[in-house]
PDB file of C-alpha atoms in Angstrom:
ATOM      1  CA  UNK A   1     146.247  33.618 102.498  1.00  0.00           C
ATOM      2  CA  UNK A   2     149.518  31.826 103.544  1.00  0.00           C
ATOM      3  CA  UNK A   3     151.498  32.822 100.485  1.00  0.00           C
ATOM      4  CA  UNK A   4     150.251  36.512 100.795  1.00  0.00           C
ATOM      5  CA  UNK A   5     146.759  35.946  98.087  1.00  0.00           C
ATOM      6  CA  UNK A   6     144.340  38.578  99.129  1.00  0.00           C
ATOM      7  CA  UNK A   7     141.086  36.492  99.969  1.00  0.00           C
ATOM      8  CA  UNK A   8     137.634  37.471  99.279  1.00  0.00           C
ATOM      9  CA  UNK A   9     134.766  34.642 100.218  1.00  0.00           C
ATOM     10  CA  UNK A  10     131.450  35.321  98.878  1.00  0.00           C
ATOM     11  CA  UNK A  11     128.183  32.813  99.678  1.00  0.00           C
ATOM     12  CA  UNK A  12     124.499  33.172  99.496  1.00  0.00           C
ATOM     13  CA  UNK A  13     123.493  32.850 102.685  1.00  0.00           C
ATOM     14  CA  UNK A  14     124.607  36.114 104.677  1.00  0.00           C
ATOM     15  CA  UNK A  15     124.538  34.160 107.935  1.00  0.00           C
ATOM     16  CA  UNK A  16     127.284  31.568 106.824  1.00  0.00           C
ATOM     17  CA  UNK A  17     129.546  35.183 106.329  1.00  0.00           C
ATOM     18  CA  UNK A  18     128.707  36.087 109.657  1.00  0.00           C
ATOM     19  CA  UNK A  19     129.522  33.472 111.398  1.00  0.00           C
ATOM     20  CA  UNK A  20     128.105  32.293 114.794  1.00  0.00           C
ATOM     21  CA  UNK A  21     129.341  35.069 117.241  1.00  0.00           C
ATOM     22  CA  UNK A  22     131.879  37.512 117.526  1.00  0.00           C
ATOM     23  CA  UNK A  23     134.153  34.467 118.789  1.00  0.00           C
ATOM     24  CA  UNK A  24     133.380  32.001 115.707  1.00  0.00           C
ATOM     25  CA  UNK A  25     133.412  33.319 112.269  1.00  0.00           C
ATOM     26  CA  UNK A  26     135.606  33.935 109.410  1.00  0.00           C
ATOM     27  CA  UNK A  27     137.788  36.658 110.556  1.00  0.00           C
ATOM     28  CA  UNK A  28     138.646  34.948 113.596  1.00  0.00           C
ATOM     29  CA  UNK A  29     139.861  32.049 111.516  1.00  0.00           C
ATOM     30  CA  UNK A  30     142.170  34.367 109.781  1.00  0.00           C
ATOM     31  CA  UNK A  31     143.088  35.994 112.889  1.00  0.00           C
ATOM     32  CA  UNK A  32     144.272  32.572 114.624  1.00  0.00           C
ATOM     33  CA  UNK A  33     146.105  31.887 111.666  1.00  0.00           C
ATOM     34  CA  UNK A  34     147.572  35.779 111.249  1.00  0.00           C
ATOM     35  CA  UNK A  35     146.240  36.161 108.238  1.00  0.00           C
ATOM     36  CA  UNK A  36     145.298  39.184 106.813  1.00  0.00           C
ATOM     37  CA  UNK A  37     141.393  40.202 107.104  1.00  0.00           C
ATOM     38  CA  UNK A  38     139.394  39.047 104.047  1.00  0.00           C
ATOM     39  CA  UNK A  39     136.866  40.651 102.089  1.00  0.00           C
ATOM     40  CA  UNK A  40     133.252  38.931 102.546  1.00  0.00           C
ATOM     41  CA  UNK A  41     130.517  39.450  99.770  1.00  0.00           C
ATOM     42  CA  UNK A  42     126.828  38.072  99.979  1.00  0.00           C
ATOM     43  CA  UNK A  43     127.000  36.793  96.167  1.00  0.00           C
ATOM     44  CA  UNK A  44     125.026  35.046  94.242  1.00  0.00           C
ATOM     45  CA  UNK A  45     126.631  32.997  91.224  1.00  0.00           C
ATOM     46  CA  UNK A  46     123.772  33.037  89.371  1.00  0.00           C
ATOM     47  CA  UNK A  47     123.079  36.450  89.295  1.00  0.00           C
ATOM     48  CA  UNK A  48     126.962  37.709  89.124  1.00  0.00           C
ATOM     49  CA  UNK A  49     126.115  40.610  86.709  1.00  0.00           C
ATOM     50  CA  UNK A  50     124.412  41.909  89.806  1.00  0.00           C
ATOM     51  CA  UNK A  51     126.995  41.651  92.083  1.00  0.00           C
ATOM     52  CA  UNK A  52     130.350  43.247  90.494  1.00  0.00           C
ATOM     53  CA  UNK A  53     132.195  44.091  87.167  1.00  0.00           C
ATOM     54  CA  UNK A  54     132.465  41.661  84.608  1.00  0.00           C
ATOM     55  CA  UNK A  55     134.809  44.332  81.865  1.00  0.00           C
ATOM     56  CA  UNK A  56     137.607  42.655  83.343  1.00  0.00           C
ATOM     57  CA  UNK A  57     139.274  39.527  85.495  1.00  0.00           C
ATOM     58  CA  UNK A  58     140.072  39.723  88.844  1.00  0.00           C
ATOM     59  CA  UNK A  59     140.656  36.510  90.636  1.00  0.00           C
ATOM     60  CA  UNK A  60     144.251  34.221  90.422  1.00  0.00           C
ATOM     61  CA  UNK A  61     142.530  31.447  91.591  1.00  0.00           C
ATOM     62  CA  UNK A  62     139.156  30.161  92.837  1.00  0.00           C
ATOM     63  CA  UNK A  63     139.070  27.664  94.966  1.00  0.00           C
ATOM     64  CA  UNK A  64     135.460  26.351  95.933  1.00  0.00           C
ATOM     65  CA  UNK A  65     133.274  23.236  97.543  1.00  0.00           C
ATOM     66  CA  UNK A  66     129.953  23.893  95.890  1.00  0.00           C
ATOM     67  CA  UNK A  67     126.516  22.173  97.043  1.00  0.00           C
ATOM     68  CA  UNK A  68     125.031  19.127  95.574  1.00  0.00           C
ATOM     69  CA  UNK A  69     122.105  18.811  97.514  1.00  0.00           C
ATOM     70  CA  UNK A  70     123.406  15.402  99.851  1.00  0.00           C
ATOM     71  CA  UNK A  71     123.574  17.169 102.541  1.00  0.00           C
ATOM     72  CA  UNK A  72     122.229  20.770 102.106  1.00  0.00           C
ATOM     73  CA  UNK A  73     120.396  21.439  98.772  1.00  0.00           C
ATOM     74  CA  UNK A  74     121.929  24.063  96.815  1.00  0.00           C
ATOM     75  CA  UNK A  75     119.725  27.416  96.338  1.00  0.00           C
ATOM     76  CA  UNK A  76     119.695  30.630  94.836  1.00  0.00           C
ATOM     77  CA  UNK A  77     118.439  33.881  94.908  1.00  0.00           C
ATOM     78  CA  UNK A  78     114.590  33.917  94.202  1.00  0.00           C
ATOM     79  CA  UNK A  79     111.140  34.361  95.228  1.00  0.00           C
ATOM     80  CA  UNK A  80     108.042  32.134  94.684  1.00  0.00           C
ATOM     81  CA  UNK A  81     106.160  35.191  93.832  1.00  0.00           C
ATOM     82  CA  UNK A  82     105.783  36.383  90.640  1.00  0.00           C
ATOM     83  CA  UNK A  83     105.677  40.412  92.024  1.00  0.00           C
ATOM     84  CA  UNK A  84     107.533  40.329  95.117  1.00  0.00           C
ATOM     85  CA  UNK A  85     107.562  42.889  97.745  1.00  0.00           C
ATOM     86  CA  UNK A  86     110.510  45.383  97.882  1.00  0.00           C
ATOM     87  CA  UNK A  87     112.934  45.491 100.879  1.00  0.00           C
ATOM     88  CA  UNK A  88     112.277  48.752 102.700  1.00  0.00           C
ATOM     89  CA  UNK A  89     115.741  50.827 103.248  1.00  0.00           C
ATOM     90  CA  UNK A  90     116.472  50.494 107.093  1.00  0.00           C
ATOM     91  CA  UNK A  91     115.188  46.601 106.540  1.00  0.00           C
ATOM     92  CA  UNK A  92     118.058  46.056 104.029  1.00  0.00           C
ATOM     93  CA  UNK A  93     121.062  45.559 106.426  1.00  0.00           C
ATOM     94  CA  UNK A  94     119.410  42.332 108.254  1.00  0.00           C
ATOM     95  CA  UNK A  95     117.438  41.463 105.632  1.00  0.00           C
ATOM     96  CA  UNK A  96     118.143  37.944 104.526  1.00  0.00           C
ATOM     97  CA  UNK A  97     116.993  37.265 100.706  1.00  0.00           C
ATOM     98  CA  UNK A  98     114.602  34.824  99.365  1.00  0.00           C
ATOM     99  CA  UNK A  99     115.910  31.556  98.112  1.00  0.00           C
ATOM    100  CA  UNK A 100     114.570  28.685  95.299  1.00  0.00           C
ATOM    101  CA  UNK A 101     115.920  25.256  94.553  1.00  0.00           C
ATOM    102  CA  UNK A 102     118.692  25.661  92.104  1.00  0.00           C
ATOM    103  CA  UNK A 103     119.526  22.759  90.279  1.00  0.00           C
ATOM    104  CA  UNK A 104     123.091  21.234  90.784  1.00  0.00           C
ATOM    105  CA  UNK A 105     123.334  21.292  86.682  1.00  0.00           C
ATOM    106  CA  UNK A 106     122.855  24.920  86.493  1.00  0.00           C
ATOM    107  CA  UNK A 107     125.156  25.400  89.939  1.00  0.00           C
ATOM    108  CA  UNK A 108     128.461  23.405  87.894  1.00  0.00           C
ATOM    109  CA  UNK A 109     127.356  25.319  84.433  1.00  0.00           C
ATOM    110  CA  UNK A 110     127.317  28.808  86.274  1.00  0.00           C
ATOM    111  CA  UNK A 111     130.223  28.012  88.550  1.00  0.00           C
ATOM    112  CA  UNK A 112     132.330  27.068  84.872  1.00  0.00           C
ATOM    113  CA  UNK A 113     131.445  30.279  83.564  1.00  0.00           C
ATOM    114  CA  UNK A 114     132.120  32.804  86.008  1.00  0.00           C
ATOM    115  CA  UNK A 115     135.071  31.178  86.884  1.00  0.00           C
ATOM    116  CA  UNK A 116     135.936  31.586  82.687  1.00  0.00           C
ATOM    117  CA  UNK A 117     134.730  35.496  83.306  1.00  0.00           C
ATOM    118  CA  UNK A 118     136.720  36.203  86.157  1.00  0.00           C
ATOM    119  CA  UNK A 119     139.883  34.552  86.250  1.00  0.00           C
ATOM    120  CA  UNK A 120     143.112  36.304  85.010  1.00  0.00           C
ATOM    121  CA  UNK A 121     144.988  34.066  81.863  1.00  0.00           C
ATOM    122  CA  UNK A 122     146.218  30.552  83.298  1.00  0.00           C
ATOM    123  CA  UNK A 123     144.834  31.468  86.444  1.00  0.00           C
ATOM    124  CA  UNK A 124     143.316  28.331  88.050  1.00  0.00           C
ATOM    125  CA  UNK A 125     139.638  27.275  89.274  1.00  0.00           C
ATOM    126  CA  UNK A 126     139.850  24.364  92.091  1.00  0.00           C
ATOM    127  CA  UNK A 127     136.337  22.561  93.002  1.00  0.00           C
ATOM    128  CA  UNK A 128     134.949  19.433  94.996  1.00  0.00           C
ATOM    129  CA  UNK A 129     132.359  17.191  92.942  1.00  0.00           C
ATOM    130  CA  UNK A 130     130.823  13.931  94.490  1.00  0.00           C
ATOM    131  CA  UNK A 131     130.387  10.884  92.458  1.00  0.00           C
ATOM    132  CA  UNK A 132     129.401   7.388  92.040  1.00  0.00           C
ATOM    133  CA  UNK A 133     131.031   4.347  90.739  1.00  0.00           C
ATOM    134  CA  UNK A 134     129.951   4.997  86.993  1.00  0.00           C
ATOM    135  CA  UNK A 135     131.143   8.384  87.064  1.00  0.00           C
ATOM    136  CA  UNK A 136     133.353   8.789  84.051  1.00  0.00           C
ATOM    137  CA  UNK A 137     135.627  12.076  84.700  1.00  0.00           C
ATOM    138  CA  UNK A 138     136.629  12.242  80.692  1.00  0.00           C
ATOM    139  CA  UNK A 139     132.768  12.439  80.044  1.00  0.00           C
ATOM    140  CA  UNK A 140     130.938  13.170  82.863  1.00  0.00           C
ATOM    141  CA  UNK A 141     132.541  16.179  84.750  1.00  0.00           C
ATOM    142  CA  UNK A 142     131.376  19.489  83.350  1.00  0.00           C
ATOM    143  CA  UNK A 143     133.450  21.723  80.248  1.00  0.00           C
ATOM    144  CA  UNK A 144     133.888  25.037  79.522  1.00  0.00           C
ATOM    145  CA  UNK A 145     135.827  26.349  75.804  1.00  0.00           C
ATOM    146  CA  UNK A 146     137.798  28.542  78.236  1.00  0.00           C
ATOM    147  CA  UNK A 147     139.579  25.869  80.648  1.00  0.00           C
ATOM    148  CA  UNK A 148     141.207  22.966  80.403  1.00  0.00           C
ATOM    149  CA  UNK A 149     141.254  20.287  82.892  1.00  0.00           C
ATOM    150  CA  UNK A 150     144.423  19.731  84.529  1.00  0.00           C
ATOM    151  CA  UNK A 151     144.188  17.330  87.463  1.00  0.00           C
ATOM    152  CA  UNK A 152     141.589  14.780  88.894  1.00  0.00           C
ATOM    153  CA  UNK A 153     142.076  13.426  92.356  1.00  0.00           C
ATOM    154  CA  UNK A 154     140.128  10.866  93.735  1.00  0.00           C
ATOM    155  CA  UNK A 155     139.131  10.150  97.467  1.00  0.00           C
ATOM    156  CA  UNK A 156     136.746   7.031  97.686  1.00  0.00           C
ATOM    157  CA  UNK A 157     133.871   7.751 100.826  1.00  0.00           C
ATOM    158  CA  UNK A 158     131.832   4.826 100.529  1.00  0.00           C
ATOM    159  CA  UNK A 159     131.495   1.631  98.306  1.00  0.00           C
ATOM    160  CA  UNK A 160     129.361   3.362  96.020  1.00  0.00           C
ATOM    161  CA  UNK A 161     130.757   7.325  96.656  1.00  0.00           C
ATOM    162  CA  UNK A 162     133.644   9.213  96.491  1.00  0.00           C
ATOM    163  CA  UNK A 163     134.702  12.870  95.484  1.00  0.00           C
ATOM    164  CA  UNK A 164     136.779  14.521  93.215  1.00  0.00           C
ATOM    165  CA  UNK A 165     139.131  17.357  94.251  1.00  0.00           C
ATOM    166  CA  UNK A 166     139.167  18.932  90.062  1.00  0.00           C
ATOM    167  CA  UNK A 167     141.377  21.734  88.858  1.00  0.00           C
ATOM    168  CA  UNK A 168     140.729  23.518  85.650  1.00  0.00           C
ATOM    169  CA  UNK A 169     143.393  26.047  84.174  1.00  0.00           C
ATOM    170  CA  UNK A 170     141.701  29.020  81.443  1.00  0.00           C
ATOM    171  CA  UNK A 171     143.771  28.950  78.658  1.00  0.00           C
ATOM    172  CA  UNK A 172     141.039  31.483  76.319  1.00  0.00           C
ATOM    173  CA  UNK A 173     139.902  35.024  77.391  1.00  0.00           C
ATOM    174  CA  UNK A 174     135.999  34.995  77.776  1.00  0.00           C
ATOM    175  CA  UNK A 175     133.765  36.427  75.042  1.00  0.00           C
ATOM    176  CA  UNK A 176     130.333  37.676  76.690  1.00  0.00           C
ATOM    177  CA  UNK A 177     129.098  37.559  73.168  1.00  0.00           C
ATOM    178  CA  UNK A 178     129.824  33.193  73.385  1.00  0.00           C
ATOM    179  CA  UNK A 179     127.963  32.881  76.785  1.00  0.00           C
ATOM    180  CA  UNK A 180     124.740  30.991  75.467  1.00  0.00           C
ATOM    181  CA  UNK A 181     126.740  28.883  73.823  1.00  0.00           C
ATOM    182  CA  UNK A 182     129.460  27.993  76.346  1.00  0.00           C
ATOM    183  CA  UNK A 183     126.643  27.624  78.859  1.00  0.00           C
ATOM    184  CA  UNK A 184     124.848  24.986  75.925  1.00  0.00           C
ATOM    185  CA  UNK A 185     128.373  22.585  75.466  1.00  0.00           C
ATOM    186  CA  UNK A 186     128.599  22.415  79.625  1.00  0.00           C
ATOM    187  CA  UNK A 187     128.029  18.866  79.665  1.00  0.00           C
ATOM    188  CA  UNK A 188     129.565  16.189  76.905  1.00  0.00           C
ATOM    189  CA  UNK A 189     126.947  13.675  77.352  1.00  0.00           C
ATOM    190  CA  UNK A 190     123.865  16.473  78.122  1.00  0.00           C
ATOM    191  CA  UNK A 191     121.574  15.590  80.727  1.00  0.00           C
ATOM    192  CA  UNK A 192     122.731  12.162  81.075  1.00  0.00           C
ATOM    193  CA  UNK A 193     126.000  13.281  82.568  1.00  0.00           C
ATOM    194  CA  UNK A 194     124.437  16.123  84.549  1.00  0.00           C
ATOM    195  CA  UNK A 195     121.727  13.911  85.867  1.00  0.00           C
ATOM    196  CA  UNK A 196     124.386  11.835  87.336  1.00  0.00           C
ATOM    197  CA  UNK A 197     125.602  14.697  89.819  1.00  0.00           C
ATOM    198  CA  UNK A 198     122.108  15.801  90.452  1.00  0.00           C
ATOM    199  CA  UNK A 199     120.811  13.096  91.388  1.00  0.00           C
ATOM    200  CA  UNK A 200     123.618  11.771  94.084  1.00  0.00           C
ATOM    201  CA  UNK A 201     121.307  11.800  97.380  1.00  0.00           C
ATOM    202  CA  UNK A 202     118.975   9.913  95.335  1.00  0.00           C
ATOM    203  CA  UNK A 203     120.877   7.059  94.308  1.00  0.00           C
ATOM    204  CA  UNK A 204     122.716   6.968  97.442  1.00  0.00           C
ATOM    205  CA  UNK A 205     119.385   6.238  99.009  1.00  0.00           C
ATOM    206  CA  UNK A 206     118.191   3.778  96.089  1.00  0.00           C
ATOM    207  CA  UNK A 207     121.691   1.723  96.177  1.00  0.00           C
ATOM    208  CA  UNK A 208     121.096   1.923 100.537  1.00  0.00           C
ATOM    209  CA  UNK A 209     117.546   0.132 100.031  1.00  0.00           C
ATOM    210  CA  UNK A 210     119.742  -2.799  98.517  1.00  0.00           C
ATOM    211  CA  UNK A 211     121.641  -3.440 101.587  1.00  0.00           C
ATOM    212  CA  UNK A 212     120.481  -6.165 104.008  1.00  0.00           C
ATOM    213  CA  UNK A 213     118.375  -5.026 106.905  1.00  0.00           C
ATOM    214  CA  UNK A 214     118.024  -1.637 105.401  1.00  0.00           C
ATOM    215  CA  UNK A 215     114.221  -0.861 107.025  1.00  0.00           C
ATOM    216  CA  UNK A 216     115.716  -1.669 110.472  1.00  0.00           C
ATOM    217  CA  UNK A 217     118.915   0.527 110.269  1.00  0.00           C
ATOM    218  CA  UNK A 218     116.874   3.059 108.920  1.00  0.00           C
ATOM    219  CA  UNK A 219     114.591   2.659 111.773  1.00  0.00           C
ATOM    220  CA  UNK A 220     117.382   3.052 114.552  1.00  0.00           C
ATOM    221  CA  UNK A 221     118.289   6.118 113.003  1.00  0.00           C
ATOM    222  CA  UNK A 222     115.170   7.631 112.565  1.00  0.00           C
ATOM    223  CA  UNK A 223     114.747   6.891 116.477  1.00  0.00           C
ATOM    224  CA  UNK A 224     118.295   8.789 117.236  1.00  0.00           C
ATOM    225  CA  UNK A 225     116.910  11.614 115.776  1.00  0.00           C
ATOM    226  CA  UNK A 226     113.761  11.924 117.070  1.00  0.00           C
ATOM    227  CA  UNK A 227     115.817  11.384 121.078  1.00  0.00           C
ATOM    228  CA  UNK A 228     118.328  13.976 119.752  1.00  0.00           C
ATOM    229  CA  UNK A 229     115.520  16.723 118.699  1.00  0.00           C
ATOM    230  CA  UNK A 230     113.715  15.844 122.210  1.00  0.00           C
ATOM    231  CA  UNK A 231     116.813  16.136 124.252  1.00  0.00           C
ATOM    232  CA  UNK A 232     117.490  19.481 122.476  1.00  0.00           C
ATOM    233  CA  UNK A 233     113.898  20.739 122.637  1.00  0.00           C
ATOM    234  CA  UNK A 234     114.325  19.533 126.821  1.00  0.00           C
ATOM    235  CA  UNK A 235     117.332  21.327 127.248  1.00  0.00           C
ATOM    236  CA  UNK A 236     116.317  24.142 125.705  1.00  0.00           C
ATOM    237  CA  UNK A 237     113.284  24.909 128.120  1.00  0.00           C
ATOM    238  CA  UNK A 238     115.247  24.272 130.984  1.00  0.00           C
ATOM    239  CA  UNK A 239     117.602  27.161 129.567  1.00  0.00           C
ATOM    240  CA  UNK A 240     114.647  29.097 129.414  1.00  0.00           C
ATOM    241  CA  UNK A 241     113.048  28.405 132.748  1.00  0.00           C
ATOM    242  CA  UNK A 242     116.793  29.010 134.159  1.00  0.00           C
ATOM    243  CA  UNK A 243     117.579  32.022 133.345  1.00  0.00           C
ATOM    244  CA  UNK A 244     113.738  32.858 134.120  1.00  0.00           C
ATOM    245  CA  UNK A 245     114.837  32.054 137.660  1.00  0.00           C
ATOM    246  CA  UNK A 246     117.724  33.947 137.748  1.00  0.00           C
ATOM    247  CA  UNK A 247     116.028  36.749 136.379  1.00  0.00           C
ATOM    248  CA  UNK A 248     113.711  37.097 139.307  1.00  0.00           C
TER     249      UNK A 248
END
């Protein structure tokens, strides 16, 4: 947006897009900044046949920090039902979509690809990826035949964590007729190398057990919480019986 880019932000959840009030969301970001208004699109990467055009590119550059499931697990478009109901007409505006657990695997695999689809020759695909200590980037961090890797930087977080900011350059045009088997070569090492980016939050948690006088940290916190929630939960009614008050 600074060097003139028109900018077009797409995510799942339609509420992140809108933002918290009229005050706090995406457009007033860009309108601080003088920016020029961007386009927002509930999308679903997934499903991207759904959402727009694939006959030809149409991004320079993506830039992206997907979700690994450490803090927020990452979802996607998806009922539980095997015949779910349709959304009626004047429902559709508000409506917010079902979600189901989509693996972080299949979120790097589908973010490779439509990023391969959709960007223009030697245009450029820019992504966060967490990581432990073992994490080989040569080996580990997801391919596509379409890009090639151009830069790794690494920001430590922790003993055991740290992220890498990756950008990936396409250097082939896409063939829709290859997609199986671009999706198949994703990861060097198969599920080994995949399993070590789904399964962050759980060997975050296994290598925290380690740690002296893990039970009683864990405790503390867990007791934080719990104050926090009830101090929200206390403030809230008094909110309630407030303006309750004020209304009579």
């Amino acid at each position: 947006g600074l060097r003139g880019g028109y900018c077009i932000g797409t995510d799942i959840d339609v509420r992140v897009l809108r933002g918290r009030s009229d005050e706090e969301n995406v457009f007033s970001n860009f309108q601080q900044y003088n920016l020029g208004r961007p386009e927002l699109v509930r999308s679903d990467n997934a499903l991207y046949s759904r959402h727009y055009r694939s006959h030809k590119p149409l991004y320079d550059a993506i830039i992206c920090d997907p979700p690994y499931g450490i803090r927020a697990g990452a979802r996607r478009t998806g009922s539980k039902l095997e015949q779910p109901r349709p959304v009626l007409e004047e429902h559709r505006y508000d409506h917010i979509a079902q979600t189901k657990v989509y693996a972080v695997s299949d979120v790097m695999t589908d973010l490779l690809d439509v990023a391969a689809r959709t960007l223009v020759m030697r245009g450029r695909l820019v992504y966060i990826i967490p990581s432990m200590t073992d994490f080989d980037p040569q080996s580990d961090l997801p391919q596509h035949e379409c890009l090639q890797l151009i830069h790794i930087c690494y920001q430590p977080l922790q003993i055991e964590l740290g992220r890498r900011m990756v950008t990936m350059e396409k250097v082939k045009e896409y063939d829709i007729m290859q997609r199986e088997n671009y999706l198949a070569k994703a990861w060097a090492n198969g599920a080994e190398a995949a399993e070590k980016c789904a399964r962050i939050r759980e060997r975050l948690l296994e290598a925290a057990k380690l740690k002296p006088d893990y039970e009683q940290k864990a405790a503390m916190r867990k007791k934080r919480r719990q104050e926090t929630r009830e101090a929200k939960k206390k403030a809230k009614r008094e909110n309630k019986l407030k303006n309750s008050n004020f209304g009579t």
